CSV table of C-alpha atoms and ligand atoms in Angstrom, one decimal:
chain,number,residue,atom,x,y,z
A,385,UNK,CA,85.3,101.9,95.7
A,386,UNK,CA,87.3,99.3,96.4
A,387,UNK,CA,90.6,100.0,98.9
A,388,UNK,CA,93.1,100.3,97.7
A,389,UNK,CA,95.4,98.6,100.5
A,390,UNK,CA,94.9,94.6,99.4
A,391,UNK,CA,96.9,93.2,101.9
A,392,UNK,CA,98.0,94.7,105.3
A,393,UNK,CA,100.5,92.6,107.6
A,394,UNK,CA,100.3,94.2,111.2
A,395,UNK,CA,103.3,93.3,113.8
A,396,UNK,CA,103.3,90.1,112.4
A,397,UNK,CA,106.0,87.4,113.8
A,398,UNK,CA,106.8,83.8,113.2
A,399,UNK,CA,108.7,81.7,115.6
A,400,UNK,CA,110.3,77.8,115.0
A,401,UNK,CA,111.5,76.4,118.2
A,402,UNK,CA,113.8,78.9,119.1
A,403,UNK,CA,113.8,80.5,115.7
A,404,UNK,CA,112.2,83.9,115.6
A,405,UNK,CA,112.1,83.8,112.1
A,406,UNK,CA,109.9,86.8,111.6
A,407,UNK,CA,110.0,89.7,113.5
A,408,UNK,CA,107.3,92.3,114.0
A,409,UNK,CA,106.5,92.7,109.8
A,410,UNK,CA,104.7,95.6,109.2
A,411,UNK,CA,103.9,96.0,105.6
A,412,UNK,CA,100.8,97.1,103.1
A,413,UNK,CA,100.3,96.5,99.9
A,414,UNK,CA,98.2,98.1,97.1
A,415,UNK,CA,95.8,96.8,94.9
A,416,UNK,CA,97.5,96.1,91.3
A,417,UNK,CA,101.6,96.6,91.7
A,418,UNK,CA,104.4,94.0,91.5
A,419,UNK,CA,105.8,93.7,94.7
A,420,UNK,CA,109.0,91.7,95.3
A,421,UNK,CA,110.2,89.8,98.8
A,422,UNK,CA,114.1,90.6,97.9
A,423,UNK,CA,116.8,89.0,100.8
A,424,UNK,CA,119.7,86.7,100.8
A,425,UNK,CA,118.5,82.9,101.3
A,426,UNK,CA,117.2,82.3,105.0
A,427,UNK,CA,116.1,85.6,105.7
A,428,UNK,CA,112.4,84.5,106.1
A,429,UNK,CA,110.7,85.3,102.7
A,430,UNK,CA,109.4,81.8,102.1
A,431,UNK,CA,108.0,82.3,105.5
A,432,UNK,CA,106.2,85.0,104.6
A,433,UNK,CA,104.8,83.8,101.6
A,434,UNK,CA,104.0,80.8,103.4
A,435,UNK,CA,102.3,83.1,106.2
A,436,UNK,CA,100.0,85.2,103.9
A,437,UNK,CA,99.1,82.0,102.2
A,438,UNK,CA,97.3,80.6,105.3
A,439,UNK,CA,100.1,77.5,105.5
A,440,UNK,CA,101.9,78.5,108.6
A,441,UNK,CA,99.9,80.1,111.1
A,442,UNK,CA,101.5,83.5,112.5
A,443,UNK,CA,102.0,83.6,116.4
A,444,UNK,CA,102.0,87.5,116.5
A,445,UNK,CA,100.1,89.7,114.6
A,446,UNK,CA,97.7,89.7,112.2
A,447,UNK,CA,97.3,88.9,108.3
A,448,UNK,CA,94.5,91.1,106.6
A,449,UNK,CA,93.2,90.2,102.7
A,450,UNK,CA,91.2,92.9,101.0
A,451,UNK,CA,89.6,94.0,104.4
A,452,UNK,CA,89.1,90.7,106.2
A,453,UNK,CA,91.2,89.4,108.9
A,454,UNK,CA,92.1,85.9,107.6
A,455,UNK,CA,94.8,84.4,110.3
A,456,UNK,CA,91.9,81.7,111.0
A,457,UNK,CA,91.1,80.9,107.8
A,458,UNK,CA,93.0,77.4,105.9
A,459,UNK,CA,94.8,78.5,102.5
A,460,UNK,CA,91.7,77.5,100.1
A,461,UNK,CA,89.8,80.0,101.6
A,462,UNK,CA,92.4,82.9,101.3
A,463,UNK,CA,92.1,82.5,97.9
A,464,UNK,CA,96.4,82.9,97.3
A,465,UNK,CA,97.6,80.1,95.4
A,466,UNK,CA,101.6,80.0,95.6
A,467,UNK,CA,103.1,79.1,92.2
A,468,UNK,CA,106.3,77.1,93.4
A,469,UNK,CA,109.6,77.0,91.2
A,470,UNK,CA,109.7,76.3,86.9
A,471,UNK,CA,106.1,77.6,87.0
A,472,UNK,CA,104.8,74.1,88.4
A,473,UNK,CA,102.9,72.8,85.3
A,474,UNK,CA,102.3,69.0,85.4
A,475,UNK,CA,104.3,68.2,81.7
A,476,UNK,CA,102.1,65.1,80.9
A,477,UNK,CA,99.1,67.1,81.4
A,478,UNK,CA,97.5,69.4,78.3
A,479,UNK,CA,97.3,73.2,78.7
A,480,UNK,CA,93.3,73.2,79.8
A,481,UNK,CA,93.9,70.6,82.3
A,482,UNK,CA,97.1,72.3,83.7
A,483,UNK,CA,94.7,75.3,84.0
A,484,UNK,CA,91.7,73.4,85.3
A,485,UNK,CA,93.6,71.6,88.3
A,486,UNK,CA,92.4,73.6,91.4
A,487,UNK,CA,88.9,73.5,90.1
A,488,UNK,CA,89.5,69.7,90.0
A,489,UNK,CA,90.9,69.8,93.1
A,490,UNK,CA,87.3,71.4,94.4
A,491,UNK,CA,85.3,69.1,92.5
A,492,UNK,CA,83.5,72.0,90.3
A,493,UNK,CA,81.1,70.8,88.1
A,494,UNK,CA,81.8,70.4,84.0
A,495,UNK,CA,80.4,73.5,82.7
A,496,UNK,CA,82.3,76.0,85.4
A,497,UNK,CA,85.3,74.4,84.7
A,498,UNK,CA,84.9,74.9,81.0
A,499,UNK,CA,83.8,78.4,81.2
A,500,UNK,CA,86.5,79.5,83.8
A,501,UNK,CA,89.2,77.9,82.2
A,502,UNK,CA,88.0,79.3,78.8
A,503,UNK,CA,88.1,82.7,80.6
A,504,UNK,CA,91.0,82.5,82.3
A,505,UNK,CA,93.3,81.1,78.9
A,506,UNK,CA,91.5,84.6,77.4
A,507,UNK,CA,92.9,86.5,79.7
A,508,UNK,CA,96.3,85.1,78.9
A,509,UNK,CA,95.8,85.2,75.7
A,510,UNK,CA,96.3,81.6,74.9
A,511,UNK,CA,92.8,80.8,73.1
A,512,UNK,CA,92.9,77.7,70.7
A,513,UNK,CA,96.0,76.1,73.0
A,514,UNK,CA,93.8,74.0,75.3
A,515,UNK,CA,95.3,71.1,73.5
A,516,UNK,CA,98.9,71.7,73.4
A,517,UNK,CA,101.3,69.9,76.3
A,518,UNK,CA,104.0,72.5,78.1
A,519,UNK,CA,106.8,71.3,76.1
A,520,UNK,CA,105.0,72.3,72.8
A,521,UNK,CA,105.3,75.9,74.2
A,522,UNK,CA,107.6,78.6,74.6
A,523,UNK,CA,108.8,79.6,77.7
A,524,UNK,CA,106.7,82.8,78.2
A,525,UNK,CA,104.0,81.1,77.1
A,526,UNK,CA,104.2,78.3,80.1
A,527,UNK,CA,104.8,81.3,82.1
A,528,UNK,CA,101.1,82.6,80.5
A,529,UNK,CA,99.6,79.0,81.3
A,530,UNK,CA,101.1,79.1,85.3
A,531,UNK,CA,99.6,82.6,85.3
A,532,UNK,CA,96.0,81.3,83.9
A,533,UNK,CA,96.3,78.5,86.6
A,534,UNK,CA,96.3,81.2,89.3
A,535,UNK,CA,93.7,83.5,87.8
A,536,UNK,CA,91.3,80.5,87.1
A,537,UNK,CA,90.5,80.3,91.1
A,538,UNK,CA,90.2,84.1,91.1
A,539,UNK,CA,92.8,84.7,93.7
A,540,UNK,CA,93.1,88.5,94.7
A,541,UNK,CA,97.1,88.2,94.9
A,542,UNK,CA,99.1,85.9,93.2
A,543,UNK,CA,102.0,84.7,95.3
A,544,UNK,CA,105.3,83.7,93.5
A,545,UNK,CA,108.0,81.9,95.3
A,546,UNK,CA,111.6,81.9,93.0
A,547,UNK,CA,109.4,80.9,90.4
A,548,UNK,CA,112.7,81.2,87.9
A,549,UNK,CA,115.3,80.1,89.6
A,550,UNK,CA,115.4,77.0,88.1
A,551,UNK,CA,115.9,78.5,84.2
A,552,UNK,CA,118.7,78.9,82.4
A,553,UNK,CA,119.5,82.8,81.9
A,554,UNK,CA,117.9,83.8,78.4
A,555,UNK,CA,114.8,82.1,79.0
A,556,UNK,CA,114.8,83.3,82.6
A,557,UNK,CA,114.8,86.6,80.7
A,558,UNK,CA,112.1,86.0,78.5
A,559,UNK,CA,109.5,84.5,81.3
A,560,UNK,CA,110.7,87.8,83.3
A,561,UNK,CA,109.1,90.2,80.6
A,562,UNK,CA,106.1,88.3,80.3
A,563,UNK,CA,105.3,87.5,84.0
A,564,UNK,CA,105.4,91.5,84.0
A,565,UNK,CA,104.1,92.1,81.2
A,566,UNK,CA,100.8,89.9,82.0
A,567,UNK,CA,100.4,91.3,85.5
A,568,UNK,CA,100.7,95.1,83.9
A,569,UNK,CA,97.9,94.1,81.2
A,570,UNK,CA,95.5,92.6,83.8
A,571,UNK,CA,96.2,94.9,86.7
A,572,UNK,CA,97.1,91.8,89.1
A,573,UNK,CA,98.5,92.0,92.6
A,574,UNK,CA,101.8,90.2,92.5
A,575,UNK,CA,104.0,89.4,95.7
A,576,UNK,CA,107.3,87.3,94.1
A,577,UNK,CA,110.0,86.5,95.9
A,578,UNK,CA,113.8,86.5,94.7
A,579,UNK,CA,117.6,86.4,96.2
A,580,UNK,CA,118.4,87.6,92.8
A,581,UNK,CA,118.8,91.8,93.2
A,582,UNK,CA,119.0,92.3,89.4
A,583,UNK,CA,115.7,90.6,88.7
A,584,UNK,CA,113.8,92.8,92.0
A,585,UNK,CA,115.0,95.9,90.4
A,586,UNK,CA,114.1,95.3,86.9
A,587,UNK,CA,110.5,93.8,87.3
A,588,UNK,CA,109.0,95.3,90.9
A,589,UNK,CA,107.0,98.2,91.2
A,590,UNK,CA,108.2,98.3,94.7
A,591,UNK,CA,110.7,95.9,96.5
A,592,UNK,CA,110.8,95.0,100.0
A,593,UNK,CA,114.0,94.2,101.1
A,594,UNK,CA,114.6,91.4,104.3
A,595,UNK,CA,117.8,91.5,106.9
A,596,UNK,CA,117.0,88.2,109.3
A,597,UNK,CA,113.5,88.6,109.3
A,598,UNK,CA,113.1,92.1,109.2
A,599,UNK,CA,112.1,94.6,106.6
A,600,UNK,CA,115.0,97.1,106.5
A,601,UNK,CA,113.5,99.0,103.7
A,602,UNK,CA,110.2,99.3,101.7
A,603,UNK,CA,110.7,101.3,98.5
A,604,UNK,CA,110.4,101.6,94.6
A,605,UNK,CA,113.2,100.2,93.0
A,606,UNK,CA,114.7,103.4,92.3
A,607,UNK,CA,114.8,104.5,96.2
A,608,UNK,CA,116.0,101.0,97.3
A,609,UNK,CA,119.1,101.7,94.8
A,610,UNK,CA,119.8,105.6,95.0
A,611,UNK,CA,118.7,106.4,99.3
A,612,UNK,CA,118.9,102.9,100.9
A,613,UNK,CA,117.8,103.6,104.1
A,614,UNK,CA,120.5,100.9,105.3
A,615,UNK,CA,124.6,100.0,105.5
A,616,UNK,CA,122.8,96.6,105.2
A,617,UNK,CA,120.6,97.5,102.2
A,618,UNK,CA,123.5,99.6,100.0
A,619,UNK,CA,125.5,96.4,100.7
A,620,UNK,CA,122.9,93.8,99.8
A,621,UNK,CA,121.8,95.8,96.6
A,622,UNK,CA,124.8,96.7,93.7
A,623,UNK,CA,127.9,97.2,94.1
A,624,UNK,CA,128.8,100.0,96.2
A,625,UNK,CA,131.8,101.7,98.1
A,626,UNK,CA,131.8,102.3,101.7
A,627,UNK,CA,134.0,104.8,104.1
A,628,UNK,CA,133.3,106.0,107.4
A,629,UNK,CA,132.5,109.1,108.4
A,630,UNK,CA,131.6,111.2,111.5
A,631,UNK,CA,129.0,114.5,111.5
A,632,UNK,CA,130.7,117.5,112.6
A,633,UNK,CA,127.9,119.8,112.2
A,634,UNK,CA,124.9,119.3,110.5
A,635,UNK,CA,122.8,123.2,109.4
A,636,UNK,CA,119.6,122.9,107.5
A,637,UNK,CA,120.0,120.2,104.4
A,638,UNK,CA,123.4,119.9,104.8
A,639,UNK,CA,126.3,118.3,106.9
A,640,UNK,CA,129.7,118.9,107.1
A,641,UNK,CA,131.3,115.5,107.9
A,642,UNK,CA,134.8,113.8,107.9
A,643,UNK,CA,135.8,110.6,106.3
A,644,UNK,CA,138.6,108.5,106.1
A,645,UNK,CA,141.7,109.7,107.6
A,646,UNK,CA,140.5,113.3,108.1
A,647,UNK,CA,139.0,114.3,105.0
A,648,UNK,CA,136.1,116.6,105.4
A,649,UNK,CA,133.4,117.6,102.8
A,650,UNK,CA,129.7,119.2,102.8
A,651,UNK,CA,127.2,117.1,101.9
A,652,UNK,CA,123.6,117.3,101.3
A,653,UNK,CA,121.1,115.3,103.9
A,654,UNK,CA,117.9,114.5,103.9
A,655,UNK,CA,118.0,113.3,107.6
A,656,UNK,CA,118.3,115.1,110.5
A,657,UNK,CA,121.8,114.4,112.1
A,658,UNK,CA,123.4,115.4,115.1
A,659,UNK,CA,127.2,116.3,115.6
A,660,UNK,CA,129.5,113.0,116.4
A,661,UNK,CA,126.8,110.8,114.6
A,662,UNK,CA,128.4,107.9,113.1
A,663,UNK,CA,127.5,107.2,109.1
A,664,UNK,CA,129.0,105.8,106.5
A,665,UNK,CA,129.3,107.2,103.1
A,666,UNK,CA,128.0,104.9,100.2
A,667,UNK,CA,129.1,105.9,96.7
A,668,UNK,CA,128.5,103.4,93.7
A,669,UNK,CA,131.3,102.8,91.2
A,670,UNK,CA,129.6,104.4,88.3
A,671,UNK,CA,128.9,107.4,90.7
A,672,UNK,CA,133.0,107.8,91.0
A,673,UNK,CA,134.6,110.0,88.3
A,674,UNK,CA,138.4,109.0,87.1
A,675,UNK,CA,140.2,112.5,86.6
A,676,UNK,CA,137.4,114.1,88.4
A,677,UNK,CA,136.2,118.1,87.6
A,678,UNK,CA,137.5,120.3,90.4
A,679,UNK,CA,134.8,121.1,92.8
A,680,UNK,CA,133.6,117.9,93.8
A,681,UNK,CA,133.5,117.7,97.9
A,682,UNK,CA,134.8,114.6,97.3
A,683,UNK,CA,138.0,113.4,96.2
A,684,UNK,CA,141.0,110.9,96.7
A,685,UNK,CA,144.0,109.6,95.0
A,686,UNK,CA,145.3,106.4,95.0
A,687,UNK,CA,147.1,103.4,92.5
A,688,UNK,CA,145.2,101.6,90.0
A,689,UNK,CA,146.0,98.1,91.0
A,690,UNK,CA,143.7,96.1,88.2
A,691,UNK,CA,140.9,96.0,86.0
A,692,UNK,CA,138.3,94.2,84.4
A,693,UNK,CA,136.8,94.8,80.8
A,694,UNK,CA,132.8,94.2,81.7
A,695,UNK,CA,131.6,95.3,77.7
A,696,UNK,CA,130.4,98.9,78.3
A,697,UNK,CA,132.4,99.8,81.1
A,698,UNK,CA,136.0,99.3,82.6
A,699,UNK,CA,136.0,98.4,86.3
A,700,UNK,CA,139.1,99.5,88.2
A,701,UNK,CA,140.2,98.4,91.4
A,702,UNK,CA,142.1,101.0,93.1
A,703,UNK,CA,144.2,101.2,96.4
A,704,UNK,CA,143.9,104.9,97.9
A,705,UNK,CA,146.8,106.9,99.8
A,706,UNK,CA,144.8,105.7,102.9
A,707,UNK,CA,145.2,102.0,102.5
A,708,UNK,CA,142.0,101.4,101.4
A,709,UNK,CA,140.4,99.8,97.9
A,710,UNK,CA,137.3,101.1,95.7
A,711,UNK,CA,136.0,100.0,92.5
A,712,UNK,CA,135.5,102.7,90.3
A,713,UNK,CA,133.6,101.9,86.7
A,714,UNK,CA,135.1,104.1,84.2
A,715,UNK,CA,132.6,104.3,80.6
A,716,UNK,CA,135.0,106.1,78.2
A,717,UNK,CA,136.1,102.5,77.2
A,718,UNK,CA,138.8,102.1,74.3
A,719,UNK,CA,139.2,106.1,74.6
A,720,UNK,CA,141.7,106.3,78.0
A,721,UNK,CA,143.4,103.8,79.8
A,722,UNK,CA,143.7,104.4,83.6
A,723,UNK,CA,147.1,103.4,85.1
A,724,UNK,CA,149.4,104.2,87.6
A,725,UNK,CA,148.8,107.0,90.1
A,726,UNK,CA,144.7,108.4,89.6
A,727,UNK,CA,142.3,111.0,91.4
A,728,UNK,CA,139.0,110.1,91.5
A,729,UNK,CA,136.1,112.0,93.2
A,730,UNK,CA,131.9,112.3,93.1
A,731,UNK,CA,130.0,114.9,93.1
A,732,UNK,CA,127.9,115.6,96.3
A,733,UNK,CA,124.3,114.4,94.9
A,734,UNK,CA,126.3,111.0,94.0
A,735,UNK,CA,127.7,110.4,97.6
A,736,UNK,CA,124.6,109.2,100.0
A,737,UNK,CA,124.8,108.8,103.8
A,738,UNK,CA,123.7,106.2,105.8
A,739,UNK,CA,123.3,105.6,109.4
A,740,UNK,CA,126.2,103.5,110.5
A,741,UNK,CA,124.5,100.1,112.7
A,742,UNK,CA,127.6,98.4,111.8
A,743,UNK,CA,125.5,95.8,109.7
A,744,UNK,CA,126.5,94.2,106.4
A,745,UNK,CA,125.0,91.8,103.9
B,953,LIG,N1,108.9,74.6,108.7
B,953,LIG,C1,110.0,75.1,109.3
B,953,LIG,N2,110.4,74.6,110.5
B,953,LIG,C2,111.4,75.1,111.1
B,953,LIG,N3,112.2,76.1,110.7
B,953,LIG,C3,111.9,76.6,109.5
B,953,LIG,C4,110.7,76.1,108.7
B,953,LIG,N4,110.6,76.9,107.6
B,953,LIG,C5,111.7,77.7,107.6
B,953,LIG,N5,112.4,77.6,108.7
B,953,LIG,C6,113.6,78.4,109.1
B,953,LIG,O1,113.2,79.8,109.0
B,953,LIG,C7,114.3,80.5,108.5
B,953,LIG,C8,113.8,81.3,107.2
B,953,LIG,O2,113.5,80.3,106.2
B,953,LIG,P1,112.8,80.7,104.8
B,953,LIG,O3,111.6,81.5,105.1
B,953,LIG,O4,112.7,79.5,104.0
B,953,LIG,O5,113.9,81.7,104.2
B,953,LIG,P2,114.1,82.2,102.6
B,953,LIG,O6,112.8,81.8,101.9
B,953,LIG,O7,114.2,83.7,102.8
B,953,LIG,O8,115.3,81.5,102.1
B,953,LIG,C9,115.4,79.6,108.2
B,953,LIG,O9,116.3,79.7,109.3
B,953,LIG,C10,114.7,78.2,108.2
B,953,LIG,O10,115.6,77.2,108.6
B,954,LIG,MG1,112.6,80.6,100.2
């Protein structure tokens, strides 16, 4: 059986000059999922990419591909083509010889060529558009045709660097569906890399999320949202609300901490904490409740000082009686209209607490 770890990155670090752009990476990743590099621009993802591709060398660590240690071997022999932004297809060039390229490129003779691009087009379903130029296409379809391109040179994992970032929204939309759909229907190992934290959570299997060259968190999409590990990561990812708290005690699952000016509540933890540990309490606007059920451990009052109409929700931007301003997304839109003084409050599986290192996105 094949294993199912495709490619394993082991203490691997980059350095430019006096740029230590990647520090000790650690990172392994299974045959067949969507995996996504997610991190604000500069944080080292292209780096990566570029790393695992075989175009910068690493100085530390090493780089393994399906069980062989490649950090000696040049990029055509790691088999990981990068596709680099708008899906790279040459526009004056038909579909087959957008898709025959890196066979080109290796001097393959005729017939290969014809039966691999035949093959690959297949795959993508795009049989009986060999003849068609990029423009005569759709934009998931182009997507189909970058996606042949890779799969033509039988690459193991298919390496995407912003490939969208140059599309307008609704077509940005469309290529995003395909791309996923394609790698679900041919099982492929996809690493893409985005800044954009709506487009990691809706297409990844699992995301890995970058702070300056580190990876703060590995996790589905669901974990990265709900339990991010870091202040960092709950900042970087949605919107969320942040107030610091202290442990008093922590027994079992639970801790009882204080936040804010001396409020104090009992919250569930999955971590062990010790007393005087400092966190911070992250709670997302759609996790805050307007008017909120007695019972909650947590709760505040403050002045509604605006709001914004966002379609399905109201967002309100309140002040609270400590000085201090939240974003709470109300959903019972066109029913109740939040004004003046309001209590708001979450319940305790809604309110998730993080170690406080003190850094923000
Ligand atoms: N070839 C290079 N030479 C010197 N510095 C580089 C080179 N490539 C990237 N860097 C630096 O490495 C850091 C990370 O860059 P990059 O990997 O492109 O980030 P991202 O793709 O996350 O935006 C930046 O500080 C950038 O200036
Ligand atoms: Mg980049």
């Amino acid at each position: 059986m094949e294993p199912q770890v495709l490619l394993d990155l082991k203490d691997v670090n980059k350095v430019f000059g006096q740029n230590h752009v990647l520090k000790h990476i650690n990172l392994q990743i299974e045959r067949g999922k969507f995996i996504t590099f997610l991190g604000p621009s500069g944080c080292g993802k292209t780096t990566l990419l570029r790393s695992i591709a075989g175009f910068y060398t690493v100085d530390q660590g090493e780089v393994w591909i399906d069980g062989n240690m490649v950090n000696d071997l040049p990029p055509y022999k790691r088999g990981t083509p990068m596709v680099f932004q708008e899906y790279a297809l040459f526009p004056h060039m038909t579909v087959f010889d957008n898709v025959a390229y890196g066979l080109d490129m290796q001097k393959r003779p005729e017939a290969e060529v014809q039966q691999r691009v035949q093959a690959a087009l297949a795959q993508v379903k795009l049989t009986g558009l060999e003849q068609r130029y990029p423009h005569e296409m759709s934009g998931g379809q182009q997507q189909r045709v970058a996606m042949a391109r890779a799969l033509v040179m039988n690459s193991p994992i298919i390496l995407l660097d912003e490939p969208l970032s140059n599309l307008d929204a609704k077509l940005r939309e469309e290529v995003r569906v395909e791309l996923r759909n394609i790698q679900q229907e041919l099982g492929l190992t996809v690493i893409y890399v985005t800044h954009d934290q709506l487009e990691a959570l809706s297409m990844s299997d699992y995301i890995v999320v970058f702070n300056k060259g580190k990876i703060d968190q590995y996790g589905t999409p669901h974990e990265i949202y709900y339990k991010p590990r870091t202040r960092y990561v709950a900042d970087f990812i949605g919107t969320t609300n942040f107030i610091e708290a202290t442990i008093e005690r922590q027994e079992g699952d639970q801790a009882a901490v204080v936040y804010g000016k001396g409020r104090r509540a009992l919250l569930k933890t999955d971590e062990s904490w010790t007393a005087n540990q400092k966190a911070v309490l992250s709670i997302r606007p759609e996790s805050l409740r307007l008017n909120p059920p007695e019972g909650y451990p947590f709760q505040m009052k403050g002045k509604v000082k605006s709001s914004m109409f966002l379609g399905e929700k109201e967002r309100y931007f309140i002040l609270d009686d400590e000085g201090k301003e939240w974003i709470v997304d109300a959903y019972d839109v066109g029913q109740t209209t939040y004004d003046g003084e309001v209590a708001f409050g979450a319940a305790a599986d809604k309110i998730h607490i993080i170690p406080d290192d003190g850094d923000q996105a």
